[in-house]
Amino acid sequence: MDNETFRRCGHEFVEWIADYLRDVESYPVVSRVKPGEVKSRLPGAPPEAAESMDRIFADFREVILPGISHWQHPGWHAYFPANNSPASVLAEMLTAGLGVQGMIWQTSPAASELEDLVLDWLRQLTGLPAGFAGTIQDTASTAALCALISAREKATGFESNERGFRRPLTVYASGEAHSSIEKGVKIAGYGRENLRLIKTDANFALIPAELEAAIAADKAAGLMPACVVATLGTTSSTAVDPLRAVGEIAARHGLWLHVDAAYAGTAAVCPENRWILDGAERMDSFVFNPHKWMLTNFDCSAYFVKDPGALVRSFEIHPEYLKTGVDPYVKNYRDWGIQLGRRFRALKLWFVIRSYGAEGLRAFVREHQRLAALFRGWVEAAPDFELLAPVPFGLVCFRWNDGRRSDEELDGINKALLEKVNASGKVFLTHTVLRGRFTIRMVVGQRTTEERHVRTAWEVILSAARESAPRS
Ligand SMILES: *Cc1c(COP(=O)(O)O)cnc(C)c1O
């Protein structure tokens, strides 16, 4: 493609994206294609001859777009959001245009220094303690793996990197912790049977006394406790583990404390939400995802550590071909994580933070929390619905329940209700299981979600319940 065609298509595509973001509400939220349908409409072999951009773009609109679920739809209330914003999309375009691979300072000094700067902005924005240093990981899963590896190295005096595991190390997290912790425990070599899932209280938060007991039992059995993971905002119900109490236990036993705030970390831009970080000075590592609730398109995960030395010592490599004269004076982020090559993700964060300002970010979070509280109120006031967990942020966990049926029956009814709601195409909600009960999750976190959308969601739910729930 010559540069002039690129220019023409670039203008056309930006027009298309602007229209898309304006009109995204007119699409069914979730794609309605059947498994295999997209693939069946495309040739199985690559084209021998070059194709024109116009033809490729036409196929994008006709074949790919119907197979897209619209995460930026204001009726997206599923999982957690992965919101973008005009500022982040524009920055991502520049990032692709520059095509930088920022593995070390020299391969683009601005990429390294902007990452250093913007992560400290995030630290300030969320009220993390001074001295924590940040780096961008692709996802919270990768950050958890980094934390588990650092914990492993610290517990073994950096021996396991050299000689492998000598004795079993144990890891602790609540039974509500994200599946990435179990995955990290497997990959980092701890072994799944050495992960202790600690009991949670009525609000789904880790019970410190149970943690203490589990650590004591493992020590008595000759095992070596290495790491505790606290979750601020669990995936199922946004429960908040008591950080201060967990931190005290971790400190007493000399364990690494990793804090997973993948979704809820963004809430800490508002001072009224900073209670979740009470006790943060005891953390060894902390992660949250600007790619979930902070307007920065996927992927961008902010990973902070108290002692960068321990992180770098766990991951550093020094092949001859990567040595430069400035190494003693700069941060080479290749040593701050798993991958060598790195995308220039700091640019989109910088664009987002500047284009919203701290004020704009706070207003955004507050509005979502207000809307979630409004929705919670409707659930509480409705005779045939019940709230199943507290609502500290933007997630409401609830189910239909007329008080006259077994949990088993209710599971089936709520499952059918959720399917009906989603078939409307106006909204998309997902589920979880809390204390064995099928639970509908309603998240408010999309950039474009307004009060009228949340009202629509509730109306869709009520009318689905009128049509499908049993009467007796
Ligand atoms: C979403 C989520 C994760 C995983 O996030 P990725 O960035 O997709 O790896 C981890 N922990 C919690 C609590 C989450 O909600």
XYZ file of N, CA and C in Angstrom, residues 13-156:
432
model
N -11.228 5.269 7.965
C -11.373 4.402 9.134
C -11.688 5.216 10.394
N -11.056 6.375 10.513
C -11.345 7.197 11.687
C -12.806 7.640 11.635
N -13.275 7.993 10.436
C -14.702 8.329 10.270
C -15.557 7.145 10.732
N -15.148 5.968 10.299
C -15.916 4.765 10.638
C -15.940 4.547 12.152
N -14.770 4.695 12.789
C -14.698 4.474 14.243
C -15.564 5.508 14.975
N -15.507 6.754 14.507
C -16.302 7.805 15.162
C -17.795 7.489 15.027
N -18.209 7.045 13.850
C -19.617 6.656 13.665
C -19.958 5.459 14.554
N -19.051 4.511 14.589
C -19.282 3.301 15.389
C -19.495 3.658 16.859
N -18.593 4.480 17.390
C -18.704 4.823 18.809
C -19.974 5.645 19.071
N -20.387 6.434 18.078
C -21.624 7.207 18.232
C -22.854 6.286 18.181
N -22.801 5.285 17.290
C -23.995 4.468 17.019
C -23.968 3.081 17.661
N -22.979 2.821 18.488
C -22.791 1.455 18.985
C -24.053 0.925 19.674
N -24.828 1.836 20.231
C -26.067 1.470 20.911
C -27.070 0.771 19.991
N -26.940 0.992 18.681
C -27.925 0.415 17.763
C -27.639 -1.054 17.422
N -26.509 -1.571 17.868
C -26.188 -2.988 17.606
C -26.737 -3.848 18.743
N -27.061 -5.132 18.456
C -27.315 -6.042 19.583
C -26.018 -6.161 20.386
N -26.114 -6.137 21.709
C -24.875 -6.064 22.507
C -23.959 -7.243 22.226
N -24.545 -8.442 22.245
C -23.724 -9.644 22.046
C -23.924 -10.168 20.631
N -22.853 -10.561 20.016
C -22.930 -11.118 18.667
C -23.870 -12.314 18.625
N -24.608 -12.422 17.528
C -25.559 -13.533 17.420
C -25.080 -14.641 16.489
N -23.817 -14.599 16.084
C -23.340 -15.652 15.175
C -23.259 -16.994 15.913
N -23.355 -18.067 15.127
C -23.239 -19.416 15.682
C -21.761 -19.822 15.644
N -21.387 -20.776 16.491
C -19.984 -21.239 16.446
C -19.600 -21.680 15.029
N -18.452 -21.220 14.540
C -17.961 -21.610 13.222
C -18.442 -20.725 12.086
N -19.436 -19.882 12.368
C -20.049 -19.103 11.285
C -19.084 -18.098 10.645
N -18.335 -17.388 11.455
C -17.421 -16.376 10.913
C -16.372 -17.047 10.030
N -15.790 -18.107 10.569
C -14.726 -18.806 9.850
C -15.242 -19.373 8.533
N -16.479 -19.882 8.563
C -17.019 -20.515 7.355
C -17.237 -19.501 6.234
N -17.284 -18.245 6.577
C -17.512 -17.227 5.552
C -16.206 -16.644 4.998
N -15.092 -17.193 5.428
C -13.786 -16.676 4.975
C -12.973 -17.801 4.339
N -12.153 -17.460 3.346
C -11.360 -18.502 2.685
C -10.370 -19.156 3.653
N -10.208 -20.458 3.535
C -9.322 -21.190 4.423
C -7.849 -20.987 4.113
N -7.537 -20.562 2.890
C -6.138 -20.372 2.502
C -5.859 -18.880 2.294
N -4.633 -18.462 2.573
C -4.300 -17.040 2.386
C -4.299 -16.676 0.905
N -4.599 -15.419 0.589
C -4.647 -15.014 -0.826
C -3.251 -15.041 -1.446
N -3.185 -15.506 -2.667
C -1.904 -15.519 -3.384
C -1.567 -14.100 -3.841
N -2.579 -13.416 -4.360
C -2.351 -12.052 -4.874
C -2.785 -11.023 -3.832
N -2.130 -9.860 -3.907
C -2.476 -8.771 -2.997
C -3.929 -8.349 -3.222
N -4.614 -7.988 -2.140
C -5.995 -7.518 -2.252
C -6.060 -6.035 -1.892
N -7.080 -5.382 -2.381
C -7.182 -3.942 -2.120
C -7.732 -3.712 -0.716
N -7.372 -2.588 -0.152
C -7.851 -2.232 1.182
C -9.370 -2.109 1.173
N -9.919 -1.627 0.082
C -11.379 -1.474 0.022
C -12.082 -2.818 0.183
N -11.527 -3.842 -0.476
C -12.131 -5.177 -0.368
C -11.966 -5.747 1.030
N -10.783 -5.541 1.585
C -10.534 -6.070 2.936
C -11.481 -5.402 3.934
N -11.636 -4.090 3.780
C -12.487 -3.334 4.702
C -13.959 -3.736 4.531
N -14.342 -4.002 3.296
C -15.726 -4.439 3.053
C -15.990 -5.759 3.788
N -15.027 -6.685 3.733
C -15.183 -7.953 4.457
C -15.214 -7.732 5.968
N -14.425 -6.774 6.408
C -14.446 -6.434 7.845
C -15.871 -6.059 8.255
N -16.498 -5.221 7.457
C -17.847 -4.753 7.822
C -18.890 -5.865 7.695
N -18.718 -6.689 6.642
C -19.763 -7.677 6.367
C -19.606 -8.988 7.138
N -18.359 -9.402 7.358
C -18.145 -10.714 7.980
C -17.680 -10.601 9.435
N -16.746 -9.687 9.665
C -16.175 -9.601 11.016
C -17.136 -8.905 11.980
N -17.664 -7.779 11.570
C -18.488 -6.986 12.481
C -19.674 -7.762 13.076
N -20.382 -8.573 12.280
C -21.482 -9.348 12.887
C -20.996 -10.331 13.958
N -19.720 -10.665 13.911
C -19.156 -11.584 14.905
C -18.524 -10.849 16.076
N -18.827 -9.584 16.219
C -18.263 -8.792 17.322
C -19.325 -8.596 18.404
N -18.923 -8.799 19.650
C -19.766 -8.420 20.784
C -19.299 -7.036 21.208
N -20.247 -6.158 21.440
C -19.898 -4.736 21.550
C -19.645 -4.292 22.986
N -18.389 -4.441 23.368
C -17.956 -4.080 24.716
C -18.185 -2.603 25.004
N -18.209 -1.772 23.976
C -18.371 -0.329 24.210
C -19.847 0.077 24.183
N -20.748 -0.884 24.085
C -22.193 -0.632 24.098
C -22.605 -0.157 25.499
N -23.437 0.867 25.598
C -23.848 1.328 26.936
C -24.664 0.288 27.700
N -25.161 -0.741 26.993
C -25.898 -1.820 27.656
C -24.993 -2.989 28.044
N -23.684 -2.787 27.981
C -22.736 -3.839 28.392
C -22.641 -3.829 29.908
N -23.273 -4.806 30.557
C -23.236 -4.903 32.019
C -22.638 -6.241 32.440
N -21.940 -6.897 31.533
C -21.419 -8.245 31.769
C -20.008 -8.202 32.378
N -19.573 -9.338 32.918
C -18.193 -9.498 33.426
C -17.778 -8.244 34.198
N -16.614 -7.677 33.764
C -16.291 -6.313 34.140
C -16.135 -5.579 32.819
N -16.208 -4.259 32.832
C -16.067 -3.557 31.556
C -14.635 -3.661 31.024
N -14.476 -3.423 29.737
C -13.145 -3.176 29.148
C -13.361 -1.916 28.331
N -13.486 -0.800 29.037
C -13.873 0.396 28.295
C -12.704 1.075 27.590
N -13.019 1.748 26.506
C -12.014 2.566 25.836
C -12.499 4.006 25.904
N -11.786 4.888 25.220
C -12.206 6.289 25.167
C -11.567 6.862 23.912
N -12.123 7.938 23.403
C -11.530 8.521 22.195
C -10.032 8.786 22.374
N -9.649 9.291 23.538
C -8.239 9.612 23.762
C -7.363 8.367 23.650
N -7.830 7.257 24.206
C -6.991 6.055 24.183
C -6.935 5.458 22.780
N -8.027 5.567 22.032
C -8.010 5.046 20.661
C -7.018 5.853 19.809
N -7.051 7.162 19.977
C -6.134 7.995 19.189
C -4.678 7.690 19.542
N -4.416 7.531 20.835
C -3.041 7.227 21.251
C -2.607 5.873 20.707
N -3.541 4.915 20.703
C -3.214 3.578 20.210
C -2.850 3.620 18.725
N -3.511 4.524 18.000
C -3.169 4.701 16.580
C -1.731 5.208 16.431
N -1.377 6.178 17.259
C -0.017 6.715 17.201
C 0.991 5.625 17.577
N 0.638 4.847 18.605
C 1.523 3.758 19.032
C 1.784 2.800 17.867
N 0.712 2.445 17.165
C 0.878 1.524 16.029
C 1.680 2.201 14.923
N 1.440 3.480 14.741
C 2.174 4.201 13.694
C 3.664 4.250 13.974
N 3.998 4.443 15.224
C 5.416 4.492 15.579
C 6.032 3.096 15.528
N 5.221 2.103 15.857
C 5.705 0.722 15.800
C 6.900 0.465 16.695
N 6.876 1.084 17.853
C 8.009 0.945 18.764
C 7.969 -0.387 19.493
N 9.133 -0.968 19.689
C 9.260 -2.129 20.566
C 10.174 -1.654 21.691
N 9.574 -1.402 22.843
C 10.311 -0.713 23.906
C 10.917 -1.618 24.952
N 11.693 -2.613 24.518
C 12.211 -3.578 25.501
C 13.219 -2.947 26.467
N 14.037 -2.005 25.967
C 15.006 -1.347 26.860
C 14.969 0.161 26.603
N 15.570 0.910 27.490
C 15.520 2.375 27.393
C 15.971 2.834 26.005
N 17.068 2.266 25.532
C 17.650 2.746 24.272
C 16.726 2.526 23.063
N 15.853 1.520 23.134
C 15.008 1.236 21.979
C 13.848 2.222 21.862
N 13.747 3.144 22.752
C 12.881 4.325 22.729
C 12.859 4.937 24.113
N 13.779 5.849 24.363
C 13.858 6.457 25.698
C 12.522 7.008 26.166
N 11.743 7.613 25.259
C 10.476 8.217 25.679
C 9.510 7.154 26.176
N 9.549 5.961 25.583
C 8.633 4.901 26.012
C 8.935 4.513 27.453
N 10.199 4.348 27.788
C 10.581 3.976 29.158
C 10.274 5.101 30.129
N 10.649 6.314 29.769
C 10.515 7.413 30.729
C 9.058 7.812 30.916
N 8.264 7.711 29.847
C 6.845 8.021 29.995
C 6.164 6.969 30.866
N 6.572 5.703 30.706
C 5.996 4.642 31.541
C 6.303 4.910 33.014
N 7.549 5.256 33.282
C 7.982 5.576 34.639
C 7.122 6.715 35.205
N 6.962 7.767 34.405
C 6.233 8.951 34.844
C 4.746 8.669 35.044
N 4.132 8.053 34.029
C 2.679 7.869 34.061
C 2.262 6.880 35.151
N 3.117 5.889 35.402
C 2.791 4.966 36.493
C 2.875 5.683 37.841
N 3.783 6.662 37.936
C 3.791 7.421 39.187
C 2.567 8.336 39.265
N 2.110 8.824 38.144
C 0.839 9.574 38.151
C -0.289 8.678 38.675
N -0.318 7.445 38.179
C -1.364 6.516 38.637
C -1.236 6.248 40.135
N -0.015 6.120 40.585
C 0.213 5.907 42.023
C -0.381 7.077 42.814
N -0.110 8.282 42.341
C -0.646 9.455 43.043
C -2.170 9.514 42.938
N -2.672 9.205 41.752
C -4.121 9.276 41.531
C -4.897 8.322 42.430
N -4.311 7.160 42.704
C -5.022 6.146 43.487
C -4.615 6.176 44.960
N -3.693 7.081 45.321
C -3.294 7.198 46.723
C -2.461 6.042 47.220
N -1.710 5.384 46.337
C -0.790 4.325 46.783
C 0.365 4.989 47.527
N 1.001 4.247 48.458
C 2.079 4.854 49.238
C 3.240 5.335 48.360
N 3.912 6.400 48.822
C 5.099 6.895 48.127
C 6.138 5.783 48.119
N 6.955 5.751 47.089
C 8.016 4.748 47.034
C 7.649 3.540 46.201
N 6.356 3.272 45.998
C 5.982 2.174 45.123
C 6.328 2.553 43.681
N 6.934 1.607 42.962
C 7.314 1.863 41.572
C 6.460 0.990 40.665
N 6.059 1.549 39.538
C 5.120 0.818 38.688
C 5.671 0.473 37.324
N 5.063 -0.527 36.731
C 5.388 -0.911 35.362
C 4.105 -1.449 34.728
N 4.036 -1.402 33.410
C 2.822 -1.868 32.740
C 2.987 -3.316 32.325
N 2.002 -4.134 32.722
C 1.950 -5.523 32.264
C 0.772 -5.642 31.312
N 0.727 -6.721 30.552
C -0.419 -6.863 29.656
C -1.707 -7.056 30.444
N -1.673 -7.913 31.452
C -2.892 -8.227 32.199
C -2.585 -8.431 33.687
N -3.633 -8.442 34.469
C -3.499 -8.719 35.901
C -3.029 -10.154 36.126
N -3.350 -11.050 35.190
C -2.889 -12.434 35.307
C -1.371 -12.495 35.258
N -0.791 -11.751 34.329
C 0.669 -11.712 34.219
C 1.279 -11.067 35.461
N 0.631 -10.023 35.950
C 1.128 -9.355 37.159
C 1.118 -10.325 38.339
N 0.054 -11.120 38.456
C -0.017 -12.100 39.550
C 1.108 -13.121 39.419
N 1.367 -13.545 38.198
C 2.459 -14.497 37.980
C 3.797 -13.871 38.384
N 4.015 -12.617 38.007
C 5.249 -11.917 38.409
C 5.359 -11.877 39.933
N 4.243 -11.566 40.593
C 4.260 -11.482 42.061
C 4.590 -12.850 42.655
N 3.965 -13.898 42.102
C 4.200 -15.244 42.644
C 5.646 -15.683 42.426
N 6.223 -15.280 41.314
C 7.630 -15.625 41.052
C 8.553 -14.839 41.984
N 8.266 -13.549 42.154
C 9.077 -12.751 43.090
C 8.975 -13.312 44.501
N 7.759 -13.713 44.879
C 7.553 -14.278 46.226
C 8.353 -15.559 46.400
N 8.333 -16.373 45.354
C 9.089 -17.636 45.365
C 10.579 -17.349 45.558
N 11.088 -16.375 44.809
C 12.515 -16.057 44.891
C 12.883 -15.481 46.251
N 12.007 -14.599 46.756
C 12.306 -13.980 48.037
C 12.298 -15.034 49.155
N 11.314 -15.933 49.080
C 11.204 -16.961 50.129
C 12.408 -17.901 50.124
N 13.007 -18.091 48.956
C 14.116 -19.058 48.868
C 15.476 -18.352 48.779
